[in-house]
Coordinates of C-alpha atoms in Angstrom, one line a residue:
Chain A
X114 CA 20.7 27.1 0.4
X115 CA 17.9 29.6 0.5
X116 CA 17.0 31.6 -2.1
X117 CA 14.9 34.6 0.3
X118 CA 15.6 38.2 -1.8
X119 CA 15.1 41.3 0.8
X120 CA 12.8 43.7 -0.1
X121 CA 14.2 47.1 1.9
X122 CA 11.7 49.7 2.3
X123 CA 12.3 52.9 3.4
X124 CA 12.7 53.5 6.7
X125 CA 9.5 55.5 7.1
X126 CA 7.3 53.1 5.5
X127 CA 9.0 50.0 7.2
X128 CA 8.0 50.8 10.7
X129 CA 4.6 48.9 10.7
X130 CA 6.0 45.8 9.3
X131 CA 9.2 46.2 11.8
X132 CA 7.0 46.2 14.7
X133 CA 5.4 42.7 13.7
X134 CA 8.6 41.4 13.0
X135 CA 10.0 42.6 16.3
X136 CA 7.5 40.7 18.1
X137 CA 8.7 37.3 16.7
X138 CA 11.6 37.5 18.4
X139 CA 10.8 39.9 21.1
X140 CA 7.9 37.9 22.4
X141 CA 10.4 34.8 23.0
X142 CA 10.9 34.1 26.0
X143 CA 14.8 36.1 27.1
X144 CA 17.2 33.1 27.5
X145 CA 16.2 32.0 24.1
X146 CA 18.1 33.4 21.2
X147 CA 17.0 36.1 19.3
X148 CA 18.1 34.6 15.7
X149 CA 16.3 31.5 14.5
X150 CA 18.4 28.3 14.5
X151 CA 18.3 28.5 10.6
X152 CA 19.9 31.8 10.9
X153 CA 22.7 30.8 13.2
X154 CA 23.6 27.9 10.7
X155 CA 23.5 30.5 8.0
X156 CA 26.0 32.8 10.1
X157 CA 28.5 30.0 10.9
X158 CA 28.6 29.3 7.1
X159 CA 28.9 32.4 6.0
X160 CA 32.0 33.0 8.4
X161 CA 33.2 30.1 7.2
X162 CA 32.5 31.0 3.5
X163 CA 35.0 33.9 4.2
X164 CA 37.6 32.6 5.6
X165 CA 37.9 30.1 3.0
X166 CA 37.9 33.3 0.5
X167 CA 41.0 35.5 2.0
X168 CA 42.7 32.1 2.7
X169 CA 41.9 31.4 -1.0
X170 CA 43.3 34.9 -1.7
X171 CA 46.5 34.7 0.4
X172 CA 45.7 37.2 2.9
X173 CA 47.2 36.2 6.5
X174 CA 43.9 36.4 9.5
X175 CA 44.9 38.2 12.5
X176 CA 44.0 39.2 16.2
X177 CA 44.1 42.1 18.1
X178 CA 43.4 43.7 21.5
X179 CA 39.7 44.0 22.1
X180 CA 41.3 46.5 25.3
X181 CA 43.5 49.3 24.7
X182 CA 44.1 51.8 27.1
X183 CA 44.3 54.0 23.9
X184 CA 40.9 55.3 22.0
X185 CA 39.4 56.6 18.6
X186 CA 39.1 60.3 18.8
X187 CA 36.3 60.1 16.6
X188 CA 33.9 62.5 18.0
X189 CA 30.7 60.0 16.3
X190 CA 31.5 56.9 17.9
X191 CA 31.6 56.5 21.7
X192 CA 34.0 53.9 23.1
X193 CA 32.8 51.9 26.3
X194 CA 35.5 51.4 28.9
X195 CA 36.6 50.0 32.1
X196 CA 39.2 50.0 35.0
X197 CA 41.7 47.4 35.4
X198 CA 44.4 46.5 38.2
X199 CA 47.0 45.4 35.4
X200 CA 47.5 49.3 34.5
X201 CA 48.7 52.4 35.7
X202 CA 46.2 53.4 38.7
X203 CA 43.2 55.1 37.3
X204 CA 43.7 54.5 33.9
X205 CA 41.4 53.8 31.5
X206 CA 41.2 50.8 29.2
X207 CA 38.9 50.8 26.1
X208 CA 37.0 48.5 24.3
X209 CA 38.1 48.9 20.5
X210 CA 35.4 50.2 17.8
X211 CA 37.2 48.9 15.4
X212 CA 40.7 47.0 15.4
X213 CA 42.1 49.8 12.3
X214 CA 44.9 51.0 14.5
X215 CA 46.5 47.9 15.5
X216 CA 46.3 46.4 12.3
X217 CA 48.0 49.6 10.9
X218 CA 51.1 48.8 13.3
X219 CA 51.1 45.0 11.8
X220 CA 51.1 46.3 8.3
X221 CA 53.9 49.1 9.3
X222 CA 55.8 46.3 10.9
X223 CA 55.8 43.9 7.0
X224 CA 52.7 41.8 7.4
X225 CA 51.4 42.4 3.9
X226 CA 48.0 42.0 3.5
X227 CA 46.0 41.2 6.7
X228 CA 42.4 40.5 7.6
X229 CA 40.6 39.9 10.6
X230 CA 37.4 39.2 11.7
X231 CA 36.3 40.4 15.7
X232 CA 33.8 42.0 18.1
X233 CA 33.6 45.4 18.2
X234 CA 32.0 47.8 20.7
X235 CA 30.2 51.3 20.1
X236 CA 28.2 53.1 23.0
X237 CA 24.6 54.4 22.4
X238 CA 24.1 52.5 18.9
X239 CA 21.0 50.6 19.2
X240 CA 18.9 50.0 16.5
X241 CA 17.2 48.1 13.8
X242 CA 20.4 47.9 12.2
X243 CA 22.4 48.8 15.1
X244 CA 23.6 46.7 18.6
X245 CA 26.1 47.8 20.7
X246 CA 28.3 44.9 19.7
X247 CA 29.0 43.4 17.1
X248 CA 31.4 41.7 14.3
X249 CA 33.2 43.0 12.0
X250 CA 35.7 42.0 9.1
X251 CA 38.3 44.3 8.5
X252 CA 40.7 43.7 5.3
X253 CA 43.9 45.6 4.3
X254 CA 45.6 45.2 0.9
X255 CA 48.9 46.4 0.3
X256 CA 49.7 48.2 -2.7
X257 CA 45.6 48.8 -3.6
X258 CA 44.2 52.1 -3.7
X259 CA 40.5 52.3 -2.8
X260 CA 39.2 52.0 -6.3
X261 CA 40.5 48.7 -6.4
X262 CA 39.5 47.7 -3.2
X263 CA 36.1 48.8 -4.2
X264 CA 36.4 46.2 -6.8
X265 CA 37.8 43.4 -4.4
X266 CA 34.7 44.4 -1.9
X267 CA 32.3 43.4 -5.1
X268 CA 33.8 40.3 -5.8
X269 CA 33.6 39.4 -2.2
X270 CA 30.5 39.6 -1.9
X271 CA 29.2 38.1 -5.0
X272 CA 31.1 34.9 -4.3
X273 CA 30.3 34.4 -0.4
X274 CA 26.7 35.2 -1.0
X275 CA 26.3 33.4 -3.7
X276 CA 23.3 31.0 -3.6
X277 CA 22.1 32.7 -0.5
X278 CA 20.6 35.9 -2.9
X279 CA 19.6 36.8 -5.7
X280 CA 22.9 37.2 -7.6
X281 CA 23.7 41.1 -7.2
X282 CA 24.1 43.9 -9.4
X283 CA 26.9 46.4 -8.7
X284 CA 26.7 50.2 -9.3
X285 CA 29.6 53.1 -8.5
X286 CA 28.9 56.9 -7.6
X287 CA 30.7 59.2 -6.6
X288 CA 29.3 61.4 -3.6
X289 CA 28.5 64.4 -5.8
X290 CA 27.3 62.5 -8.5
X291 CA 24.7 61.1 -6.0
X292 CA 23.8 63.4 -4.0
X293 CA 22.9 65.7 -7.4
X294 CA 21.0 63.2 -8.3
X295 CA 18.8 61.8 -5.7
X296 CA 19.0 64.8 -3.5
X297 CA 19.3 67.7 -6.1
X298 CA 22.0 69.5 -3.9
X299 CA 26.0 69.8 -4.9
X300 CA 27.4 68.5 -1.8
X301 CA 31.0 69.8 -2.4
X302 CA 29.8 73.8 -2.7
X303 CA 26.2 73.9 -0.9
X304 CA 25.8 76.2 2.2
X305 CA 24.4 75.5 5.2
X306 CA 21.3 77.5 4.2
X307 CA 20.8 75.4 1.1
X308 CA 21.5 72.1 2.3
X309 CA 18.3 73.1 4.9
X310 CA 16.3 74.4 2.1
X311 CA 17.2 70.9 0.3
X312 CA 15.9 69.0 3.4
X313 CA 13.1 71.0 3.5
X314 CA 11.7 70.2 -0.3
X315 CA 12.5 67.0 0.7
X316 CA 9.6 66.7 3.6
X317 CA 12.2 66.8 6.3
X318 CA 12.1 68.9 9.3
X319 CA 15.1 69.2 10.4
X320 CA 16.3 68.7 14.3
X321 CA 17.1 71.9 16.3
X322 CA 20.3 71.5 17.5
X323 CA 21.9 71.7 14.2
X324 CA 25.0 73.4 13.6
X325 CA 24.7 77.0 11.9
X326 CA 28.5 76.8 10.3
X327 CA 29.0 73.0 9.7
X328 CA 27.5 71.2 6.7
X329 CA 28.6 67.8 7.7
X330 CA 25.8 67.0 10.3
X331 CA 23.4 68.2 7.5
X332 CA 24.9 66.2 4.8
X333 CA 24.7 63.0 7.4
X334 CA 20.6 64.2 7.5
X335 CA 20.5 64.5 3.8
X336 CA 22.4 61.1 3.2
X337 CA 20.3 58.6 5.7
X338 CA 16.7 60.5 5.5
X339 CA 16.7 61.5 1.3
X340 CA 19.8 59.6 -0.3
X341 CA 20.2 56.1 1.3
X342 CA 16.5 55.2 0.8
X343 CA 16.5 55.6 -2.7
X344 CA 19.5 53.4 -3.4
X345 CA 19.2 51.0 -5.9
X346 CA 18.6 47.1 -4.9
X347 CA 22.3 45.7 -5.1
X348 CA 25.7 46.5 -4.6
X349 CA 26.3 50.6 -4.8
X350 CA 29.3 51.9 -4.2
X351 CA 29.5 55.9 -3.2
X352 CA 33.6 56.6 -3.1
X353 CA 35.3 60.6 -3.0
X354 CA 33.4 61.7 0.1
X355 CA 33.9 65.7 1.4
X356 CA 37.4 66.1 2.7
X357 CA 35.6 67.1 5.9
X358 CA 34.2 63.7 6.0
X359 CA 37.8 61.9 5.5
X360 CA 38.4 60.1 9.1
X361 CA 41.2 58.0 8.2
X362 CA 41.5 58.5 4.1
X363 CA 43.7 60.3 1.8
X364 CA 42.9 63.7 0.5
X365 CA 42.6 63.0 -3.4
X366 CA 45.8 64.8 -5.2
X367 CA 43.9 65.6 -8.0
X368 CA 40.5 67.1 -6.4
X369 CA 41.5 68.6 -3.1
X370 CA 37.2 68.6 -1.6
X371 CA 37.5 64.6 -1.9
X372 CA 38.7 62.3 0.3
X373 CA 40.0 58.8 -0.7
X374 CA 36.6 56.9 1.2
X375 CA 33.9 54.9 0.1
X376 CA 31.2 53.3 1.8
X377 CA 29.5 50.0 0.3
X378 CA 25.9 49.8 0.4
X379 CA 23.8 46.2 0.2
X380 CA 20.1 46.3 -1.2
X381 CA 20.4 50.0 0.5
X382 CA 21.7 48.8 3.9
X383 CA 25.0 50.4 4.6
X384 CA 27.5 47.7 4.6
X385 CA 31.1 49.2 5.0
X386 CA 33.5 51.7 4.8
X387 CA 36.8 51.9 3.5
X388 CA 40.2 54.4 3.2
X389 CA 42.6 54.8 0.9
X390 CA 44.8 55.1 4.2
X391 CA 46.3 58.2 5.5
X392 CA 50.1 57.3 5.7
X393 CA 51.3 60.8 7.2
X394 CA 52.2 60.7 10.8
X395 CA 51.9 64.6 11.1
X396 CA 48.9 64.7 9.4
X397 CA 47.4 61.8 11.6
X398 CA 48.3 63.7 14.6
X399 CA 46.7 66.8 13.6
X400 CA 43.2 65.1 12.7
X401 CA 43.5 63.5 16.0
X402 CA 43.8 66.3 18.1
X403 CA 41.4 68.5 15.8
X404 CA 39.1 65.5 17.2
X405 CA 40.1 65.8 20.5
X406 CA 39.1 69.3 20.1
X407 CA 35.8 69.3 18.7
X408 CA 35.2 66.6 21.8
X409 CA 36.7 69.4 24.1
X410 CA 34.2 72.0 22.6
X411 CA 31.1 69.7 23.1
X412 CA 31.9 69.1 26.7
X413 CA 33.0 65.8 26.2
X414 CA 35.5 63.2 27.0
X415 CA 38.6 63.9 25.5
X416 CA 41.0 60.6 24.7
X417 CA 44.4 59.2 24.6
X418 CA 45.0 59.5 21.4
X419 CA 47.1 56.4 20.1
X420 CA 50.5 57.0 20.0
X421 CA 51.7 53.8 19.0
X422 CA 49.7 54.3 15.7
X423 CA 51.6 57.7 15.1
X424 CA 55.1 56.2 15.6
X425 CA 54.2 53.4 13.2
X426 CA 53.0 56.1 10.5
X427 CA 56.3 57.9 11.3
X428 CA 58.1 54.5 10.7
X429 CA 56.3 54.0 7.4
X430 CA 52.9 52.3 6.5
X431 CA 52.7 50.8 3.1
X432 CA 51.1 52.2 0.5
X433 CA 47.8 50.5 1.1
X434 CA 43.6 50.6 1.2
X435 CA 41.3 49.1 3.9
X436 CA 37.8 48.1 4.6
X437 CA 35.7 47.2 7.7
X438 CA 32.4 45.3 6.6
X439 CA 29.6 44.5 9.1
X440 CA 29.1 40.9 8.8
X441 CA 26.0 41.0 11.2
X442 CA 24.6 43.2 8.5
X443 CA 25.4 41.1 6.1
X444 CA 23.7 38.2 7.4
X445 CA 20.6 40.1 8.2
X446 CA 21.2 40.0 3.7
X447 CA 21.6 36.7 3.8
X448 CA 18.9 35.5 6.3
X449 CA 16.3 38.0 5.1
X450 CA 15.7 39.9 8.6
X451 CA 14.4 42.9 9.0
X452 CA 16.1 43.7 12.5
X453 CA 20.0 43.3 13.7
X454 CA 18.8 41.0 16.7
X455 CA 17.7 38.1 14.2
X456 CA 21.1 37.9 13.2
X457 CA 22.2 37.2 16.5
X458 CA 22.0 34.5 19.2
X459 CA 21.5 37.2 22.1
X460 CA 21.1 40.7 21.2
X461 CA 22.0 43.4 23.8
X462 CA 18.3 42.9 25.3
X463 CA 19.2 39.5 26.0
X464 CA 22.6 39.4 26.4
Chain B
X242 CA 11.4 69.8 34.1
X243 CA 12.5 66.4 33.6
X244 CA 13.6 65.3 30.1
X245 CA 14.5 62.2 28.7
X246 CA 17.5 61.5 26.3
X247 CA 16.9 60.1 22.7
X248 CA 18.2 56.7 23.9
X249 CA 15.7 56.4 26.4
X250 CA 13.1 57.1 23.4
X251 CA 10.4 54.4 22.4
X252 CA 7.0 53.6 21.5
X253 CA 4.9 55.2 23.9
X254 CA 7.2 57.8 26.0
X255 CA 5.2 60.8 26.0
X256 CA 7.6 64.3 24.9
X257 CA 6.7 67.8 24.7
X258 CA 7.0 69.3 21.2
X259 CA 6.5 72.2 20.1
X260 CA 4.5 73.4 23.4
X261 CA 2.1 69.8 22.6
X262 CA 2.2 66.7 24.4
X263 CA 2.9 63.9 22.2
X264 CA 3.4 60.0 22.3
X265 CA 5.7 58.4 20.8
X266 CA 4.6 56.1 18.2
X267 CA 7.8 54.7 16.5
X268 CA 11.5 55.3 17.2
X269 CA 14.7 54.4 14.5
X270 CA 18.0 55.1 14.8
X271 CA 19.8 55.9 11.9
X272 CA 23.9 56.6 11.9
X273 CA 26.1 56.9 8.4
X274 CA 29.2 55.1 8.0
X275 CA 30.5 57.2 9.8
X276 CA 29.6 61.0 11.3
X277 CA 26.4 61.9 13.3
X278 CA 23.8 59.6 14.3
X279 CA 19.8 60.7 14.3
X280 CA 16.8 59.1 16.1
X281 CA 14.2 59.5 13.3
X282 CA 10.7 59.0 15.2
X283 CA 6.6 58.9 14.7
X284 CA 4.9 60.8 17.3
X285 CA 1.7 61.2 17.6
X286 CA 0.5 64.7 19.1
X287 CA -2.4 64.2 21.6
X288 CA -3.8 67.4 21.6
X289 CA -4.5 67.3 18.1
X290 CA -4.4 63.4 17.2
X291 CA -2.5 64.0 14.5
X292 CA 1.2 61.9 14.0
X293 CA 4.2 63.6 12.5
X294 CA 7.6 62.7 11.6
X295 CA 10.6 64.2 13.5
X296 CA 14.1 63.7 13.8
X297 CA 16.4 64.8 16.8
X298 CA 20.3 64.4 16.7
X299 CA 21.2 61.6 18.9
X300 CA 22.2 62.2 22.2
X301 CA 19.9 65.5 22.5
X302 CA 17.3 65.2 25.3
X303 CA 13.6 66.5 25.0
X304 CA 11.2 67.8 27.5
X305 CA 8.9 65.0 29.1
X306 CA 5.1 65.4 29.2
X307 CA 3.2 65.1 32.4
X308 CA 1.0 62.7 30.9
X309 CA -0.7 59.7 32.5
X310 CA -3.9 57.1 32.2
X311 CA -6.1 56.7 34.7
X312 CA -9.0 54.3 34.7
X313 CA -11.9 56.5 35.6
X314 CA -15.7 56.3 36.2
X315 CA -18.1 58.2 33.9
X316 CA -20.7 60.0 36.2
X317 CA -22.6 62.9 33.9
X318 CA -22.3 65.5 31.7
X319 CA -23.8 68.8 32.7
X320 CA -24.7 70.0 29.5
X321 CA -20.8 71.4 29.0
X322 CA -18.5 69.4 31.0
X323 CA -18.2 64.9 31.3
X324 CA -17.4 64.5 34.6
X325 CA -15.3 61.5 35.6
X326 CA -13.9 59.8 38.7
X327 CA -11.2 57.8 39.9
X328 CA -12.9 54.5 41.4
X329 CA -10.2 54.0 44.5
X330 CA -9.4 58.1 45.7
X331 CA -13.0 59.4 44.5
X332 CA -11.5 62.6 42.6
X333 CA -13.0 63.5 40.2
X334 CA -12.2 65.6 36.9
X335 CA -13.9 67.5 33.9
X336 CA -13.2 66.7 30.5
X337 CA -14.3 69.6 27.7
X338 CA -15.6 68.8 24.5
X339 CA -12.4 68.9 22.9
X340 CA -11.3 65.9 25.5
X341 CA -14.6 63.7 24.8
X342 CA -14.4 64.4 21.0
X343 CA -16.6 61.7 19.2
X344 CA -16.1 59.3 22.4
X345 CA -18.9 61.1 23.5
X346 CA -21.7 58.7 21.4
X347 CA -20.3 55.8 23.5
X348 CA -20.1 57.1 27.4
X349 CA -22.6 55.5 29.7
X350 CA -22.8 56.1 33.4
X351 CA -20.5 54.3 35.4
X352 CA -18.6 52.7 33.0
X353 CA -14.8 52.8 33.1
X354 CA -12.9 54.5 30.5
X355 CA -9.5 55.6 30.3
X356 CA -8.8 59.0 31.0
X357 CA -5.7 60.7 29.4
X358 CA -4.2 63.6 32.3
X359 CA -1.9 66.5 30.9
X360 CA -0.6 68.4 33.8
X361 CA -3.9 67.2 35.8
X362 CA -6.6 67.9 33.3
X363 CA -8.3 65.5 31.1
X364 CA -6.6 65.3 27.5
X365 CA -8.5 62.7 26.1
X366 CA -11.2 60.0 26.7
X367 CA -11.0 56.7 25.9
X368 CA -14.2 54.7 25.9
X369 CA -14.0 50.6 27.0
X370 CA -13.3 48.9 24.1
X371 CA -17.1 47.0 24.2
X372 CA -20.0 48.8 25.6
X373 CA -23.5 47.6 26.3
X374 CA -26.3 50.2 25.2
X375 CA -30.1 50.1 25.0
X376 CA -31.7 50.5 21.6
X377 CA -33.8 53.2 21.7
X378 CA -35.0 53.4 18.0
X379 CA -35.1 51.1 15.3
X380 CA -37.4 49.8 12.8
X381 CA -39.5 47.2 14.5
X382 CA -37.9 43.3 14.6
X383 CA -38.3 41.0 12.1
X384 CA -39.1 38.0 14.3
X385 CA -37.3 34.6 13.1
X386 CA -34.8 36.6 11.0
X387 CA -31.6 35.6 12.4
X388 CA -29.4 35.9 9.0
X389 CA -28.1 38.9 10.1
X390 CA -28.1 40.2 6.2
X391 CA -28.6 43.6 5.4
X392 CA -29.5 44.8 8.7
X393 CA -30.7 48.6 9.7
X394 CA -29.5 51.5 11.7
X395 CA -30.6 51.4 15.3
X396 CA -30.2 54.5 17.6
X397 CA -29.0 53.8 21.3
X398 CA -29.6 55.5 24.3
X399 CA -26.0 57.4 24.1
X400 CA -27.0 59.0 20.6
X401 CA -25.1 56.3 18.9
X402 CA -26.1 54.7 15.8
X403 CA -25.1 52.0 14.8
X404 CA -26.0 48.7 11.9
X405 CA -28.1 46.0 13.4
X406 CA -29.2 42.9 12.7
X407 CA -33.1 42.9 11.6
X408 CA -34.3 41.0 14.6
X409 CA -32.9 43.5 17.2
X410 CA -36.1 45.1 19.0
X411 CA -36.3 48.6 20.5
X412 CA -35.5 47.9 24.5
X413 CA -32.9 45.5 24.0
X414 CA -29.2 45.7 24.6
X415 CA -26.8 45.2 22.4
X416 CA -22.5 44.7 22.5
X417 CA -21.1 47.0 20.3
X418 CA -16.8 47.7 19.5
X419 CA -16.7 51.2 20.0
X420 CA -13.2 51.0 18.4
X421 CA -15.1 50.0 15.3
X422 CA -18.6 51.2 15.9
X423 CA -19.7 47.5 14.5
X424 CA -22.6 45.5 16.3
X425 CA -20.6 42.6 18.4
X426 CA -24.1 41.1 19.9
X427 CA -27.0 40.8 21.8
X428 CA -27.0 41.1 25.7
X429 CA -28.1 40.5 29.4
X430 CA -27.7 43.3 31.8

């Protein structure tokens, strides 16, 4: 197997050896594949690699719909969708971002602890790490909480890579933590006003359209511009995000500014994200239509919000925490590639 | 005014920022786990030449600049303006110092350079990428020297100076990268 470690510049400094790598595979001709025949190989076995490890684990694969005629709310991720004679005229049916809610009814319903590994759709992400589809592997375990998911995450990956990297260190921070370290800002108290000022002594000038009463967006700005390229080589593990930032996690019952999330980051590359989950229906409902809100504010799209997810909350979910993982990322790890395309046969640009 | 929306950004999409037009140079898009996405991006302001970072919040649209480049005939310069023109429609334009800059040392009559347009007037010149000047002053040839070594500075009928090879004569023409300002050759008309 190839030994290949990634060297992960920051972004700002990468772009001049991006664009030569780019033209490796852009200057192909388009019915080719992006990825290199080496890197295909390398895919299938890593796929393979993980089955083998949640069969080994006793964790039962599933499948879900890749069409729902229900949607995430989230007002950060932009579902594509389409028409279809099978439903109700006019209705909408949409491809899934992630398949989190229907693996939430299969865990409500007694499947234990489920994974599943699919093609998933987001609108308007294209990118160097970034194409509008792609595969992920989503794992719930019931009975964990997200610290020991956290732990599972690690050991994942240290096994299916191994061989294929350097073997990987692993490091755990809490939001705060990092963000008063690398970024010299409490994340959990800072106003608007300072988390600017932060950016600012940073070298960032910040875009206009920011939000005058909502730190979130200027968190986000602090996180992928100051925080995320300083990440150590390795596995790091950032876990108790802002309770603003919670999406589908627990509030934490001892520290009421945290939610139950963490993300996983690879060599600096964010890798995944995971929840604690939220296991109140009322709750659910009201982050749903605070979402559906917010969209209604911005002038957007507002979406059926998923109903069937709401009645299996009220039925009972298990106590239980879950992770999505971008395996095309994780590849690009594997592989050493510098752009999301050489990880796949055809990239949207060629698909 | 038209506009373009961050997803339509990449290299070489000219924006107005900050009352400048500017090219873009490099264009990444950056999202967290989850929350709001940014398009971080290099521009380069052509007004000024210099290239700045900047980052918009994805799904914001920006302001297009009205800038082309048009391949364009060198005629004169009349002791304040270069005067240009287009080789098909004959129009011609006037490009100030500022425009010329230090492409100035390499414009010779009729050759085509590119002309950068900013709401019709002439942003910037281009030169060709090779040119073919006369050397108007030079120390005098050493005949049979052809190692090229060392070499001297030689003066060209633009103003340019550039190094040359010892053997090059006053009266000859020479190849020159202006991108470089380095000696390419000897040459015929």
């Amino acid at each position: 197997m190839a030994r290949r470690p990634v060297n992960v510049d920051q972004e700002t400094s990468a772009g001049q050896v991006d664009g030569r790598c780019n033209q490796v595979w852009m200057s192909t001709p388009d019915w080719k594949p992006a990825a290199s025949l080496r890197t295909l190989r390398l895919r299938a076995e890593l796929i393979t690699r993980i089955r083998a490890w949640f069969s080994r684990r006793g964790l039962l694969e599933v499948e879900t719909p890749v069409l729902s005629v229900r949607a995430t709310t989230d007002p950060a991720i932009e579902s594509f969708s389409t028409i279809s004679a099978e439903t109700a005229a006019g209705a909408r049916l949409y491809l899934h971002s992630s398949p989190e809610f229907p693996m939430k009814r299969l865990l409500a319903a007694g499947s234990g602890s489920i994974y599943q590994i699919c093609r998933v759709f987001r609108r308007d992400e294209s990118g160097r790490f970034h194409n509008p589809e792609f595969t992920l592997l989503e794992w719930y375990r019931v009975g964990y909480d997200h610290y020991r998911l956290m732990q599972e995450v690690g050991e994942m990956l240290q096994e299916v890579l191994d061989g294929m990297t350097d073997p990987l260190t692993v490091s755990r921070w809490s939001y705060q933590e990092l963000f008063l370290t690398l970024a010299g800002v409490d994340p959990l108290s800072a106003t608007v006003n300072e988390l600017s000022e932060c950016l600012k002594g940073h070298g960032i000038t910040s875009p206009q359209a920011m939000p005058g009463d909502n730190p979130d967006p200027w968190l986000d700005l602090l996180m992928t511009h100051v925080v995320q390229p300083q990440l150590q080589e390795g596995i790091v593990f950032v876990h108790d995000y802002p309770a603003s930032q919670a999406a589908l996690a627990r509030i934490s019952e001892t520290d009421e500014r945290v939610a139950e999330r963490f993300e996983v980051f690879l060599h600096g590359i964010e890798l995944a994200n995971g929840f604690h989950e939220l296991a109140d229906a009322v709750e659910q409902r009201r982050r749903f239509e605070e979402e559906n809100r917010q969209r209604r504010c911005a002038g957007r799209q507002v979406l059926p919000i998923d109903t069937c997810l709401i009645d299996a909350l009220a039925h009972g979910l298990p106590d239980c925490a879950g992770v999505a993982l971008g395996v095309d990322r994780l590849l690009m790890i594997a592989a050493g590639v510098r752009n999301i395309a050489e990880s796949m046969a055809f990239p949207m640009e060629r698909s | 005014m038209a506009s373009y929306s961050t997803n339509e950004f990449r290299g070489g999409l000219k924006i107005m920022i900050d009352g400048d037009p500017c090219a873009i140079i490099e264009n990444e898009f950056v999202k967290p786990g989850k929350g709001q996405a940014f398009n971080r991006v290099k521009i380069r302001n052509l007004k000024t030449g210099r290239v700045v970072d900047r980052t918009f919040k994805s799904g914001e649209s920006v302001e297009s600049a009205d800038v082309v480049e048009v391949d364009m005939q060198y005629l004169y310069n009349d002791g304040e303006f270069w005067h240009f023109m287009t080789p098909d429609s004959f129009e011609q334009y006037a490009a100030d110092e500022k425009a010329v800059g230090e492409s100035a040392k390499w414009l010779k009559e009729q050759d085509l350079c590119e002309i950068t347009l900013w709401n019709g007037t002439p942003l910037l010149v281009s030169p060709p990428n090779f040119v073919i000047l006369k050397v108007t002053e030079t120390d005098p040839g050493v005949r049979g020297d052809t190692s090229g070594g060392g070499g001297k500075p030689a003066t060209l009928e633009t103003g340019a100076v550039v190094r040359v090879p010892l053997f090059v004569d006053i009266g000859e023409l020479i190849k020159v990268d202006t991108r470089t300002g380095e000696y390419v050759g000897r040459a015929k008309e």
